[in-house]
Each structure stands twice: as structure tokens, then as C-alpha cells.
GROMACS .gro file of C-alpha atoms in nm:
model
  312
    1MET     CA    1  21.397  -7.603  37.884
    2ALA     CA    2  21.511  -7.367  37.608
    3ASP     CA    3  21.699  -7.052  37.701
    4ASP     CA    4  21.498  -6.733  37.725
    5LEU     CA    5  21.511  -6.493  37.431
    6LEU     CA    6  21.752  -6.255  37.603
    7SER     CA    7  22.005  -6.532  37.664
    8GLN     CA    8  21.974  -6.642  37.300
    9LEU     CA    9  22.017  -6.283  37.181
   10LYS     CA   10  22.333  -6.243  37.390
   11ALA     CA   11  22.481  -6.545  37.208
   12MET     CA   12  22.466  -6.365  36.873
   13THR     CA   13  22.458  -5.991  36.952
   14THR     CA   14  22.630  -5.774  37.210
   15VAL     CA   15  22.348  -5.654  37.436
   16VAL     CA   16  22.372  -5.298  37.565
   17ALA     CA   17  22.155  -5.147  37.839
   18ASP     CA   18  21.985  -4.826  37.731
   19THR     CA   19  21.955  -4.678  38.079
   20GLY     CA   20  22.122  -4.491  38.361
   21ASP     CA   21  21.945  -4.713  38.616
   22ILE     CA   22  22.219  -4.884  38.815
   23GLU     CA   23  21.988  -5.155  38.951
   24ALA     CA   24  21.862  -5.249  38.605
   25ILE     CA   25  22.221  -5.280  38.483
   26ARG     CA   26  22.305  -5.506  38.778
   27ARG     CA   27  22.008  -5.725  38.700
   28PHE     CA   28  22.046  -5.774  38.325
   29GLN     CA   29  22.428  -5.779  38.311
   30PRO     CA   30  22.475  -5.619  37.968
   31THR     CA   31  22.816  -5.590  37.804
   32ASP     CA   32  22.789  -5.212  37.746
   33ALA     CA   33  22.563  -4.930  37.861
   34THR     CA   34  22.448  -4.614  37.688
   35THR     CA   35  22.320  -4.292  37.840
   36ASN     CA   36  22.180  -3.969  37.699
   37PRO     CA   37  22.047  -3.645  37.851
   38SER     CA   38  21.701  -3.796  37.903
   39LEU     CA   39  21.839  -4.102  38.082
   40ILE     CA   40  22.080  -3.895  38.293
   41LEU     CA   41  21.785  -3.675  38.396
   42GLN     CA   42  21.589  -3.985  38.504
   43ALA     CA   43  21.886  -4.116  38.701
   44ALA     CA   44  21.952  -3.776  38.860
   45GLN     CA   45  21.593  -3.752  38.984
   46GLN     CA   46  21.624  -4.068  39.193
   47GLU     CA   47  21.574  -3.970  39.556
   48GLY     CA   48  21.892  -4.142  39.673
   49ARG     CA   49  22.103  -3.916  39.450
   50ARG     CA   50  21.976  -3.580  39.567
   51ALA     CA   51  22.235  -3.518  39.839
   52ARG     CA   52  22.521  -3.608  39.605
   53LEU     CA   53  22.375  -3.389  39.329
   54ALA     CA   54  22.364  -3.097  39.570
   55GLU     CA   55  22.730  -3.157  39.656
   56ILE     CA   56  22.830  -3.170  39.287
   57ALA     CA   57  22.627  -2.859  39.206
   58GLY     CA   58  22.783  -2.670  39.497
   59GLN     CA   59  23.137  -2.754  39.386
   60ALA     CA   60  23.082  -2.680  39.015
   61THR     CA   61  23.210  -2.362  38.856
   62ASP     CA   62  22.898  -2.331  38.635
   63LEU     CA   63  22.608  -2.537  38.505
   64ASP     CA   64  22.809  -2.693  38.222
   65ASP     CA   65  23.065  -2.807  38.476
   66ALA     CA   66  22.787  -2.950  38.695
   67LEU     CA   67  22.617  -3.128  38.405
   68ASP     CA   68  22.934  -3.302  38.294
   69ALA     CA   69  23.026  -3.389  38.652
   70VAL     CA   70  22.688  -3.561  38.700
   71ALA     CA   71  22.712  -3.748  38.369
   72VAL     CA   72  23.064  -3.872  38.443
   73GLU     CA   73  22.980  -3.973  38.799
   74ILE     CA   74  22.686  -4.184  38.680
   75GLY     CA   75  22.893  -4.318  38.390
   76SER     CA   76  23.174  -4.413  38.628
   77GLU     CA   77  22.931  -4.607  38.847
   78ILE     CA   78  22.805  -4.789  38.539
   79SER     CA   79  23.161  -4.866  38.422
   80ALA     CA   80  23.214  -5.071  38.738
   81LEU     CA   81  22.917  -5.291  38.642
   82VAL     CA   82  22.977  -5.356  38.272
   83PRO     CA   83  23.291  -5.498  38.109
   84GLY     CA   84  23.261  -5.295  37.789
   85TYR     CA   85  23.185  -4.943  37.676
   86VAL     CA   86  22.992  -4.672  37.857
   87SER     CA   87  22.851  -4.401  37.630
   88THR     CA   88  22.835  -4.042  37.753
   89GLU     CA   89  22.687  -3.765  37.544
   90VAL     CA   90  22.826  -3.425  37.455
   91SER     CA   91  22.568  -3.151  37.510
   92ALA     CA   92  22.312  -3.140  37.229
   93ARG     CA   93  22.357  -2.761  37.237
   94LEU     CA   94  22.690  -2.818  37.059
   95SER     CA   95  22.546  -3.031  36.776
   96PHE     CA   96  22.648  -2.776  36.511
   97ASP     CA   97  22.981  -2.666  36.659
   98THR     CA   98  23.277  -2.891  36.575
   99GLU     CA   99  23.537  -2.713  36.786
  100ALA     CA  100  23.316  -2.686  37.094
  101THR     CA  101  23.228  -3.056  37.060
  102LEU     CA  102  23.598  -3.144  37.049
  103ALA     CA  103  23.671  -2.940  37.361
  104ARG     CA  104  23.378  -3.089  37.554
  105ALA     CA  105  23.465  -3.445  37.449
  106ARG     CA  106  23.826  -3.407  37.563
  107SER     CA  107  23.704  -3.262  37.892
  108LEU     CA  108  23.474  -3.561  37.949
  109ILE     CA  109  23.761  -3.802  37.889
  110GLU     CA  110  23.977  -3.610  38.137
  111ARG     CA  111  23.696  -3.625  38.395
  112TYR     CA  112  23.666  -3.999  38.350
  113ALA     CA  113  24.042  -4.035  38.396
  114ARG     CA  114  24.012  -3.861  38.734
  115HIS     CA  115  23.756  -4.128  38.827
  116GLY     CA  116  24.000  -4.399  38.723
  117VAL     CA  117  23.816  -4.486  38.399
  118GLY     CA  118  24.038  -4.499  38.091
  119PRO     CA  119  23.946  -4.374  37.743
  120GLU     CA  120  23.927  -4.731  37.611
  121ARG     CA  121  23.610  -4.775  37.819
  122ILE     CA  122  23.426  -4.464  37.701
  123LEU     CA  123  23.228  -4.382  37.388
  124ILE     CA  124  23.170  -4.011  37.344
  125LYS     CA  125  22.820  -3.969  37.199
  126VAL     CA  126  22.778  -3.700  36.938
  127ALA     CA  127  22.478  -3.616  36.720
  128ALA     CA  128  22.531  -3.729  36.361
  129THR     CA  129  22.523  -3.381  36.211
  130TRP     CA  130  22.794  -3.287  35.962
  131GLU     CA  131  22.970  -3.090  36.236
  132GLY     CA  132  22.938  -3.377  36.483
  133ILE     CA  133  23.080  -3.627  36.234
  134ARG     CA  134  23.375  -3.397  36.162
  135ALA     CA  135  23.445  -3.374  36.534
  136ALA     CA  136  23.424  -3.752  36.565
  137ARG     CA  137  23.678  -3.798  36.286
  138GLN     CA  138  23.930  -3.587  36.481
  139LEU     CA  139  23.850  -3.752  36.814
  140GLU     CA  140  23.909  -4.098  36.667
  141ARG     CA  141  24.248  -3.979  36.542
  142GLU     CA  142  24.327  -3.877  36.901
  143GLY     CA  143  24.231  -4.221  37.032
  144ILE     CA  144  23.893  -4.111  37.170
  145HIS     CA  145  23.618  -4.352  37.069
  146THR     CA  146  23.287  -4.214  36.947
  147ASN     CA  147  22.923  -4.317  36.924
  148LEU     CA  148  22.731  -4.123  36.659
  149THR     CA  149  22.372  -4.092  36.773
  150LEU     CA  150  22.043  -3.956  36.636
  151LEU     CA  151  22.117  -4.142  36.314
  152PHE     CA  152  21.819  -4.179  36.081
  153SER     CA  153  21.954  -4.182  35.725
  154PHE     CA  154  22.183  -4.383  35.504
  155ALA     CA  155  22.380  -4.066  35.426
  156GLN     CA  156  22.457  -4.020  35.797
  157ALA     CA  157  22.572  -4.382  35.815
  158GLN     CA  158  22.793  -4.337  35.506
  159ALA     CA  159  22.957  -4.025  35.648
  160CYS     CA  160  23.017  -4.193  35.984
  161ALA     CA  161  23.188  -4.488  35.817
  162ASP     CA  162  23.397  -4.247  35.607
  163ALA     CA  163  23.504  -4.076  35.932
  164GLY     CA  164  23.610  -4.404  36.093
  165VAL     CA  165  23.385  -4.367  36.397
  166THR     CA  166  23.383  -4.655  36.644
  167LEU     CA  167  23.005  -4.705  36.657
  168ILE     CA  168  22.678  -4.570  36.520
  169SER     CA  169  22.333  -4.578  36.682
  170PRO     CA  170  22.058  -4.589  36.415
  171PHE     CA  171  21.725  -4.507  36.582
  172VAL     CA  172  21.483  -4.784  36.482
  173GLY     CA  173  21.176  -4.681  36.678
  174ARG     CA  174  21.182  -4.312  36.592
  175ILE     CA  175  21.199  -4.400  36.221
  176LEU     CA  176  20.890  -4.618  36.273
  177ASP     CA  177  20.716  -4.335  36.460
  178TRP     CA  178  20.756  -4.101  36.162
  179HIS     CA  179  20.622  -4.351  35.910
  180LYS     CA  180  20.327  -4.446  36.129
  181ALA     CA  181  20.234  -4.079  36.157
  182GLN     CA  182  20.246  -4.049  35.778
  183GLN     CA  183  20.062  -4.376  35.708
  184PRO     CA  184  19.861  -4.474  36.017
  185GLU     CA  185  19.681  -4.760  35.839
  186ALA     CA  186  19.993  -4.927  35.697
  187ASP     CA  187  20.130  -5.259  35.823
  188PHE     CA  188  20.474  -5.190  35.966
  189SER     CA  189  20.511  -5.514  36.160
  190GLY     CA  190  20.809  -5.749  36.134
  191ASP     CA  191  21.018  -5.705  35.823
  192ASN     CA  192  20.791  -5.421  35.706
  193ASP     CA  193  20.923  -5.197  35.984
  194PRO     CA  194  21.111  -4.909  35.813
  195GLY     CA  195  21.346  -4.873  36.111
  196VAL     CA  196  21.443  -5.239  36.086
  197GLN     CA  197  21.491  -5.202  35.709
  198SER     CA  198  21.716  -4.900  35.764
  199VAL     CA  199  21.947  -5.084  36.005
  200ARG     CA  200  21.965  -5.388  35.778
  201ARG     CA  201  22.065  -5.172  35.482
  202ILE     CA  202  22.338  -5.001  35.685
  203TYR     CA  203  22.462  -5.332  35.828
  204GLU     CA  204  22.485  -5.493  35.483
  205HIS     CA  205  22.661  -5.187  35.340
  206TYR     CA  206  22.918  -5.183  35.620
  207LYS     CA  207  22.991  -5.554  35.605
  208GLY     CA  208  22.993  -5.563  35.228
  209HIS     CA  209  23.254  -5.289  35.208
  210GLY     CA  210  23.471  -5.386  35.503
  211TYR     CA  211  23.395  -5.094  35.732
  212GLN     CA  212  23.497  -5.157  36.094
  213THR     CA  213  23.236  -4.923  36.244
  214ILE     CA  214  23.002  -5.107  36.481
  215VAL     CA  215  22.628  -5.097  36.403
  216MET     CA  216  22.418  -5.069  36.718
  217GLY     CA  217  22.041  -5.057  36.668
  218ALA     CA  218  21.873  -4.825  36.920
  219SER     CA  219  21.539  -4.672  37.021
  220PHE     CA  220  21.317  -4.980  37.003
  221ARG     CA  221  20.940  -4.959  37.030
  222ASN     CA  222  20.872  -5.332  37.068
  223SER     CA  223  21.052  -5.664  37.103
  224GLY     CA  224  20.960  -5.755  36.746
  225GLU     CA  225  21.207  -5.496  36.618
  226ILE     CA  226  21.479  -5.650  36.833
  227LYS     CA  227  21.402  -6.003  36.711
  228ALA     CA  228  21.411  -5.879  36.350
  229LEU     CA  229  21.766  -5.749  36.406
  230ALA     CA  230  21.904  -6.047  36.599
  231GLY     CA  231  22.266  -6.087  36.496
  232CYS     CA  232  22.335  -5.713  36.457
  233ASP     CA  233  22.671  -5.612  36.606
  234ARG     CA  234  22.507  -5.452  36.908
  235LEU     CA  235  22.156  -5.361  37.020
  236THR     CA  236  22.089  -5.110  37.299
  237ILE     CA  237  21.769  -5.203  37.479
  238SER     CA  238  21.558  -5.042  37.752
  239PRO     CA  239  21.504  -5.223  38.084
  240ALA     CA  240  21.135  -5.285  38.001
  241LEU     CA  241  21.222  -5.468  37.679
  242LEU     CA  242  21.513  -5.651  37.844
  243GLU     CA  243  21.260  -5.770  38.101
  244GLU     CA  244  21.023  -5.887  37.828
  245LEU     CA  245  21.295  -6.078  37.644
  246ALA     CA  246  21.425  -6.235  37.965
  247GLY     CA  247  21.074  -6.360  38.046
  248SER     CA  248  21.003  -6.500  37.698
  249GLN     CA  249  21.071  -6.852  37.575
  250GLY     CA  250  21.099  -6.983  37.220
  251THR     CA  251  21.359  -6.995  36.949
  252LEU     CA  252  21.529  -6.676  36.837
  253GLU     CA  253  21.636  -6.685  36.472
  254ARG     CA  254  21.951  -6.505  36.367
  255ARG     CA  255  21.848  -6.243  36.109
  256LEU     CA  256  22.177  -6.062  36.038
  257THR     CA  257  22.504  -6.239  35.961
  258PRO     CA  258  22.832  -6.065  35.871
  259GLN     CA  259  22.956  -6.132  35.519
  260ASP     CA  260  23.306  -6.101  35.379
  261ALA     CA  261  23.369  -5.766  35.214
  262GLU     CA  262  23.307  -5.801  34.841
  263THR     CA  263  23.369  -5.457  34.696
  264ARG     CA  264  23.579  -5.151  34.766
  265ALA     CA  265  23.424  -4.877  34.974
  266PRO     CA  266  23.271  -4.592  34.769
  267GLU     CA  267  23.427  -4.248  34.761
  268PRO     CA  268  23.360  -4.050  35.082
  269LEU     CA  269  23.070  -3.806  35.082
  270ASP     CA  270  23.171  -3.443  35.083
  271GLU     CA  271  22.978  -3.183  35.279
  272ALA     CA  272  22.754  -3.075  34.992
  273GLU     CA  273  22.665  -3.436  34.906
  274PHE     CA  274  22.590  -3.514  35.270
  275ARG     CA  275  22.371  -3.209  35.322
  276TRP     CA  276  22.184  -3.267  34.996
  277ALA     CA  277  22.115  -3.635  35.074
  278LEU     CA  278  21.994  -3.546  35.424
  279ASN     CA  279  21.778  -3.267  35.284
  280GLU     CA  280  21.618  -3.512  35.041
  281ASP     CA  281  21.520  -3.742  35.330
  282ALA     CA  282  21.228  -3.568  35.504
  283MET     CA  283  21.207  -3.828  35.781
  284ALA     CA  284  21.575  -3.803  35.871
  285THR     CA  285  21.577  -3.423  35.853
  286GLU     CA  286  21.275  -3.392  36.081
  287LYS     CA  287  21.375  -3.663  36.331
  288LEU     CA  288  21.733  -3.537  36.363
  289ALA     CA  289  21.613  -3.185  36.444
  290GLU     CA  290  21.344  -3.316  36.678
  291GLY     CA  291  21.591  -3.546  36.855
  292ILE     CA  292  21.832  -3.261  36.924
  293ARG     CA  293  21.546  -3.047  37.058
  294LYS     CA  294  21.420  -3.328  37.284
  295PHE     CA  295  21.763  -3.399  37.428
  296MET     CA  296  21.808  -3.027  37.495
  297ALA     CA  297  21.467  -3.006  37.662
  298ASP     CA  298  21.571  -3.273  37.910
  299GLN     CA  299  21.913  -3.115  37.952
  300ARG     CA  300  21.745  -2.786  38.043
  301LYS     CA  301  21.535  -2.968  38.306
  302LEU     CA  302  21.855  -3.107  38.455
  303GLU     CA  303  22.013  -2.762  38.438
  304THR     CA  304  21.715  -2.623  38.628
  305LEU     CA  305  21.744  -2.894  38.894
  306LEU     CA  306  22.117  -2.836  38.937
  307GLY     CA  307  22.070  -2.461  38.939
  308GLU     CA  308  21.820  -2.491  39.224
  309LEU     CA  309  22.061  -2.714  39.416
  310ARG     CA  310  22.348  -2.467  39.358
  311ARG     CA  311  22.138  -2.191  39.512
  312GLY     CA  312  22.060  -2.417  39.807
   0.00000   0.00000   0.00000
């Protein structure tokens, strides 16, 4: 009998679990795992964690301290289950503050070290704003690996490659969401999916110019998007879609294949060029702002939970 689709995908793409659910990670055995404020909130609300959360909240100096302690504790648990990277996000509140992002990223790495997890295992997730990308450039120079998230535009991908970031997370499904809202009657299936098209363009640009930055498609709405990007460097996939792929038979065709670099990389974008290109892309502008707001909304819910626990 042919291998299931998940097994076939793992043969051509590094599969990453998009979850903070420890049991799901144990089951699907991904290489890496990614978290974000929404996923940390879900993990923190599990009944079995409440006593430990209360302990962390009681020991913390303030809510920021408690938030990072929770994220690193969950990330450390995950690091024991996956052989590769664990992504942990800097607060979305700092998306437009380069210096504060640098300080928070260094603090997260120090926290992981106290849990016995080295910097080579961690990707610091930062929103792909201009300020976030500038912070990532400096962090990479310090040996701290970064994952640039909330990436919706080619300009963001260009700037991330220019900065030498370790990995980018283009958001496939949220790009599709925007286009479906604009054109509800259009056929966006298969290769017509604008999120899939965006990742393919970025992947071909990176490979064609010899960039080492890893392309990791994220935020999938259906398994068809995943199949259309089979062969991408990495894909981060929710437990529900991992389950679907694991239970599906058939032949999975490789859709993306790395090519030898053919041309020199273009000149790096400067700040004005980056901001203008992002401004010209209504989808990317709107989804980046919305993504930051949504992550902060879930962070505030976690702050409320931890605040209640701190007060006993």
C-alpha cells in the first residue's frame, strides 16, 4: 500500500507542527514546531497546566516576565519532542520598536539557556515590519536565529533575505482570505490560490538568487494549499491538517524544486523602497496590521489570565 500523504510530504519537505499542543506533537513527530501568542494561549488554557501557570505567575516580577516564562516553558517542553527548531514569538506589542525587540529576543534566549535549551534550537519570531526586520538583522549577527512572521508581500520577503534571516513564514491562508473577501465568486482553488502563488514566487526568487533564508509556508486553510507547495523548504501545519494528510492515500507530486542560483541578488531595499512597496500592496498592508492586532488580542487574554492567577 502506498504511503499516506503526510509520509510522502515528509520525504520532500520539512514538516513543522503549527501548535503548542504537546500531545499532537508527540503523535505527528514533526521536525520543528512553531508557536505564536494564539497557540500559547490555547496551550495555557489546558486544565492540566493551571497549577503550573499559577506558580509561574506568582514568581514573576510583572506580566511581561510571566508571559515570557510561560512561552519558554512550553517551548522547552516542545524542544524535548522535536529534533529541530522551536519558534517563540516576541510580543506583538513591540512590532515597531527595534531596540525593544532586540532586548526581548535576547532575554528569551537567556531564559531558554536556563532550561538547558541552546540558541541553535530556537527561532525568535518577529513580525516582518521594517523595525522587526532590522532587529532580525542584528540578532542574526549575534548568532540568534530568527523567523520573520506575518509575511504577506514580496517586499517583505526581499527585505528579509537582504537581512540574512534564518527563516520566513509567508501566510498562505490569510492571503487567500483577503482575496476571497474581495472576489467571493472567483475560483481560487489549486494553482489559482493567491497565497500559493505568493510562496512560489518567493521560493523561486530565493533559489534563483542563492539566498540561504528558509521558506516556510504557513497559515493553511486546506490541504490543497499544502499539496500545491509540496517540496517547499518547510511547511508549518496545524494538527487538523496533519491528521487529514496522515489519513489520506494517493500520490503526492513534488511542486517546488530548488534550482541552482542563476543571477546575482538585486540591490537591497532601503527603508523608503520597502515602505512604498508595502503601501502599494493593499492586501499585505491590511493583513500585516490585522495580524499584529489579532496576536495582541490573544496576548491580552493571556495577560488577563496570568494577572488573575497572580492575584490568587
